[in-house]
Amino acid sequence: MGKYIELTASNFADTTKEGVALVDFWAPWCGPCRMIAPVIEELANDFEGKAKICKVNTDEEQEIAVKFGIRSIPTILFFKNGEMVDQMVGAASKQAFTDKLNALL
């Protein structure tokens, strides 16, 4: 069963440098973040072996949030081979995330 990857300052670059990665910037107190959490977990299963599904807790990893200019959460960044190629701000449907990931694969 696929599971999303918790990203920190120490593993962010290594995790996103190859292939496709979805990175969800969230916080425990954020309602919309909690709303899409089950969707992120489903995506981790659906894309196991194809894309990395990751989460960054902005309360714990503020330097990463600052680096990418995260001003509101949830913000979802899409990476391909280490480069940020797309982003979505706010909660969205599973289909919207799936479409973006499939376009990058």
PDB file of C-alpha atoms in Angstrom:
ATOM      1  CA  MET A   1       0.000   0.000   0.000  1.00  0.00           C
ATOM      2  CA  GLY A   2       1.420   3.359  -0.996  1.00  0.00           C
ATOM      3  CA  LYS A   3       1.971   6.027   1.585  1.00  0.00           C
ATOM      4  CA  TYR A   4       2.802   9.658   1.126  1.00  0.00           C
ATOM      5  CA  ILE A   5       6.300  10.843   2.019  1.00  0.00           C
ATOM      6  CA  GLU A   6       6.768  13.379   4.822  1.00  0.00           C
ATOM      7  CA  LEU A   7       9.261  15.925   3.520  1.00  0.00           C
ATOM      8  CA  THR A   8      11.719  17.827   5.681  1.00  0.00           C
ATOM      9  CA  ALA A   9      14.618  20.153   4.941  1.00  0.00           C
ATOM     10  CA  SER A  10      16.925  17.121   5.009  1.00  0.00           C
ATOM     11  CA  ASN A  11      15.093  14.953   2.432  1.00  0.00           C
ATOM     12  CA  PHE A  12      13.248  17.471   0.215  1.00  0.00           C
ATOM     13  CA  ALA A  13      15.873  17.876  -2.531  1.00  0.00           C
ATOM     14  CA  ASP A  14      16.703  14.160  -2.728  1.00  0.00           C
ATOM     15  CA  THR A  15      13.052  13.136  -2.856  1.00  0.00           C
ATOM     16  CA  THR A  16      12.004  15.597  -5.575  1.00  0.00           C
ATOM     17  CA  LYS A  17      15.144  15.484  -7.774  1.00  0.00           C
ATOM     18  CA  GLU A  18      14.051  12.527  -9.947  1.00  0.00           C
ATOM     19  CA  GLY A  19      10.723  11.756 -11.528  1.00  0.00           C
ATOM     20  CA  VAL A  20       7.379  13.369 -10.756  1.00  0.00           C
ATOM     21  CA  ALA A  21       6.391  14.530  -7.280  1.00  0.00           C
ATOM     22  CA  LEU A  22       3.279  16.152  -5.845  1.00  0.00           C
ATOM     23  CA  VAL A  23       4.077  18.149  -2.697  1.00  0.00           C
ATOM     24  CA  ASP A  24       1.206  19.174  -0.420  1.00  0.00           C
ATOM     25  CA  PHE A  25       2.051  22.114   1.873  1.00  0.00           C
ATOM     26  CA  TRP A  26      -0.310  21.825   4.849  1.00  0.00           C
ATOM     27  CA  ALA A  27      -0.713  22.442   8.594  1.00  0.00           C
ATOM     28  CA  PRO A  28      -2.658  20.537  11.265  1.00  0.00           C
ATOM     29  CA  TRP A  29      -4.898  23.546  12.048  1.00  0.00           C
ATOM     30  CA  CYS A  30      -5.914  24.115   8.405  1.00  0.00           C
ATOM     31  CA  GLY A  31      -9.479  22.964   7.643  1.00  0.00           C
ATOM     32  CA  PRO A  32      -9.129  22.668   3.840  1.00  0.00           C
ATOM     33  CA  CYS A  33      -5.829  20.806   4.375  1.00  0.00           C
ATOM     34  CA  ARG A  34      -7.602  18.235   6.542  1.00  0.00           C
ATOM     35  CA  MET A  35     -10.350  18.033   3.931  1.00  0.00           C
ATOM     36  CA  ILE A  36      -7.944  16.970   1.150  1.00  0.00           C
ATOM     37  CA  ALA A  37      -5.775  14.726   3.378  1.00  0.00           C
ATOM     38  CA  PRO A  38      -7.746  11.550   2.457  1.00  0.00           C
ATOM     39  CA  VAL A  39      -7.389  12.465  -1.235  1.00  0.00           C
ATOM     40  CA  ILE A  40      -3.609  12.818  -0.846  1.00  0.00           C
ATOM     41  CA  GLU A  41      -3.507   9.367   0.787  1.00  0.00           C
ATOM     42  CA  GLU A  42      -5.561   7.881  -2.088  1.00  0.00           C
ATOM     43  CA  LEU A  43      -3.183   9.452  -4.611  1.00  0.00           C
ATOM     44  CA  ALA A  44      -0.237   7.849  -2.788  1.00  0.00           C
ATOM     45  CA  ASN A  45      -1.872   4.471  -3.445  1.00  0.00           C
ATOM     46  CA  ASP A  46      -2.967   5.269  -7.002  1.00  0.00           C
ATOM     47  CA  PHE A  47       0.443   6.569  -8.093  1.00  0.00           C
ATOM     48  CA  GLU A  48       2.652   4.144  -6.148  1.00  0.00           C
ATOM     49  CA  GLY A  49       5.712   3.431  -8.294  1.00  0.00           C
ATOM     50  CA  LYS A  50       4.771   6.184 -10.785  1.00  0.00           C
ATOM     51  CA  ALA A  51       4.953   9.447  -8.849  1.00  0.00           C
ATOM     52  CA  LYS A  52       5.936  10.517  -5.345  1.00  0.00           C
ATOM     53  CA  ILE A  53       3.123  11.931  -3.233  1.00  0.00           C
ATOM     54  CA  CYS A  54       4.589  14.107  -0.485  1.00  0.00           C
ATOM     55  CA  LYS A  55       3.494  16.402   2.325  1.00  0.00           C
ATOM     56  CA  VAL A  56       5.268  19.292   4.055  1.00  0.00           C
ATOM     57  CA  ASN A  57       3.977  20.430   7.446  1.00  0.00           C
ATOM     58  CA  THR A  58       4.489  24.192   7.148  1.00  0.00           C
ATOM     59  CA  ASP A  59       4.468  24.632  10.943  1.00  0.00           C
ATOM     60  CA  GLU A  60       7.463  22.309  11.278  1.00  0.00           C
ATOM     61  CA  GLU A  61       9.272  23.077   8.003  1.00  0.00           C
ATOM     62  CA  GLN A  62       8.929  26.844   7.648  1.00  0.00           C
ATOM     63  CA  GLU A  63      12.182  27.233   5.702  1.00  0.00           C
ATOM     64  CA  ILE A  64      10.827  25.059   2.862  1.00  0.00           C
ATOM     65  CA  ALA A  65       7.561  27.032   2.790  1.00  0.00           C
ATOM     66  CA  VAL A  66       9.517  30.301   2.665  1.00  0.00           C
ATOM     67  CA  LYS A  67      11.804  28.982  -0.081  1.00  0.00           C
ATOM     68  CA  PHE A  68       8.801  28.266  -2.335  1.00  0.00           C
ATOM     69  CA  GLY A  69       6.871  31.398  -1.353  1.00  0.00           C
ATOM     70  CA  ILE A  70       3.965  29.516   0.202  1.00  0.00           C
ATOM     71  CA  ARG A  71       1.523  32.177   1.382  1.00  0.00           C
ATOM     72  CA  SER A  72      -1.665  30.167   1.800  1.00  0.00           C
ATOM     73  CA  ILE A  73      -2.354  26.515   2.428  1.00  0.00           C
ATOM     74  CA  PRO A  74      -3.098  24.063   1.142  1.00  0.00           C
ATOM     75  CA  THR A  75      -0.714  24.757  -1.725  1.00  0.00           C
ATOM     76  CA  ILE A  76       0.191  21.825  -3.945  1.00  0.00           C
ATOM     77  CA  LEU A  77       3.418  22.041  -5.949  1.00  0.00           C
ATOM     78  CA  PHE A  78       4.245  19.661  -8.790  1.00  0.00           C
ATOM     79  CA  PHE A  79       7.869  18.783  -9.486  1.00  0.00           C
ATOM     80  CA  LYS A  80       9.452  17.019 -12.421  1.00  0.00           C
ATOM     81  CA  ASN A  81      13.104  16.027 -12.079  1.00  0.00           C
ATOM     82  CA  GLY A  82      13.690  18.561  -9.310  1.00  0.00           C
ATOM     83  CA  GLU A  83      12.054  21.494 -11.049  1.00  0.00           C
ATOM     84  CA  MET A  84       8.753  23.012  -9.950  1.00  0.00           C
ATOM     85  CA  VAL A  85       6.522  22.835 -13.023  1.00  0.00           C
ATOM     86  CA  ASP A  86       3.033  23.604 -11.709  1.00  0.00           C
ATOM     87  CA  GLN A  87       1.073  24.591  -8.619  1.00  0.00           C
ATOM     88  CA  MET A  88      -2.452  24.639  -7.253  1.00  0.00           C
ATOM     89  CA  VAL A  89      -3.632  26.738  -4.308  1.00  0.00           C
ATOM     90  CA  GLY A  90      -6.570  25.637  -2.193  1.00  0.00           C
ATOM     91  CA  ALA A  91      -8.507  22.414  -1.974  1.00  0.00           C
ATOM     92  CA  ALA A  92      -9.293  20.677  -5.253  1.00  0.00           C
ATOM     93  CA  SER A  93     -10.836  17.415  -6.406  1.00  0.00           C
ATOM     94  CA  LYS A  94      -8.959  14.136  -6.641  1.00  0.00           C
ATOM     95  CA  GLN A  95      -9.569  14.260 -10.398  1.00  0.00           C
ATOM     96  CA  ALA A  96      -7.853  17.666 -10.673  1.00  0.00           C
ATOM     97  CA  PHE A  97      -4.735  16.327  -8.921  1.00  0.00           C
ATOM     98  CA  THR A  98      -4.823  13.097 -10.966  1.00  0.00           C
ATOM     99  CA  ASP A  99      -5.056  15.028 -14.246  1.00  0.00           C
ATOM    100  CA  LYS A 100      -2.036  17.196 -13.343  1.00  0.00           C
ATOM    101  CA  LEU A 101       0.043  14.157 -12.313  1.00  0.00           C
ATOM    102  CA  ASN A 102      -0.886  12.178 -15.427  1.00  0.00           C
ATOM    103  CA  ALA A 103       0.081  15.159 -17.625  1.00  0.00           C
ATOM    104  CA  LEU A 104       3.577  15.092 -16.088  1.00  0.00           C
ATOM    105  CA  LEU A 105       4.142  11.347 -16.325  1.00  0.00           C
TER     106      LEU A 105
END
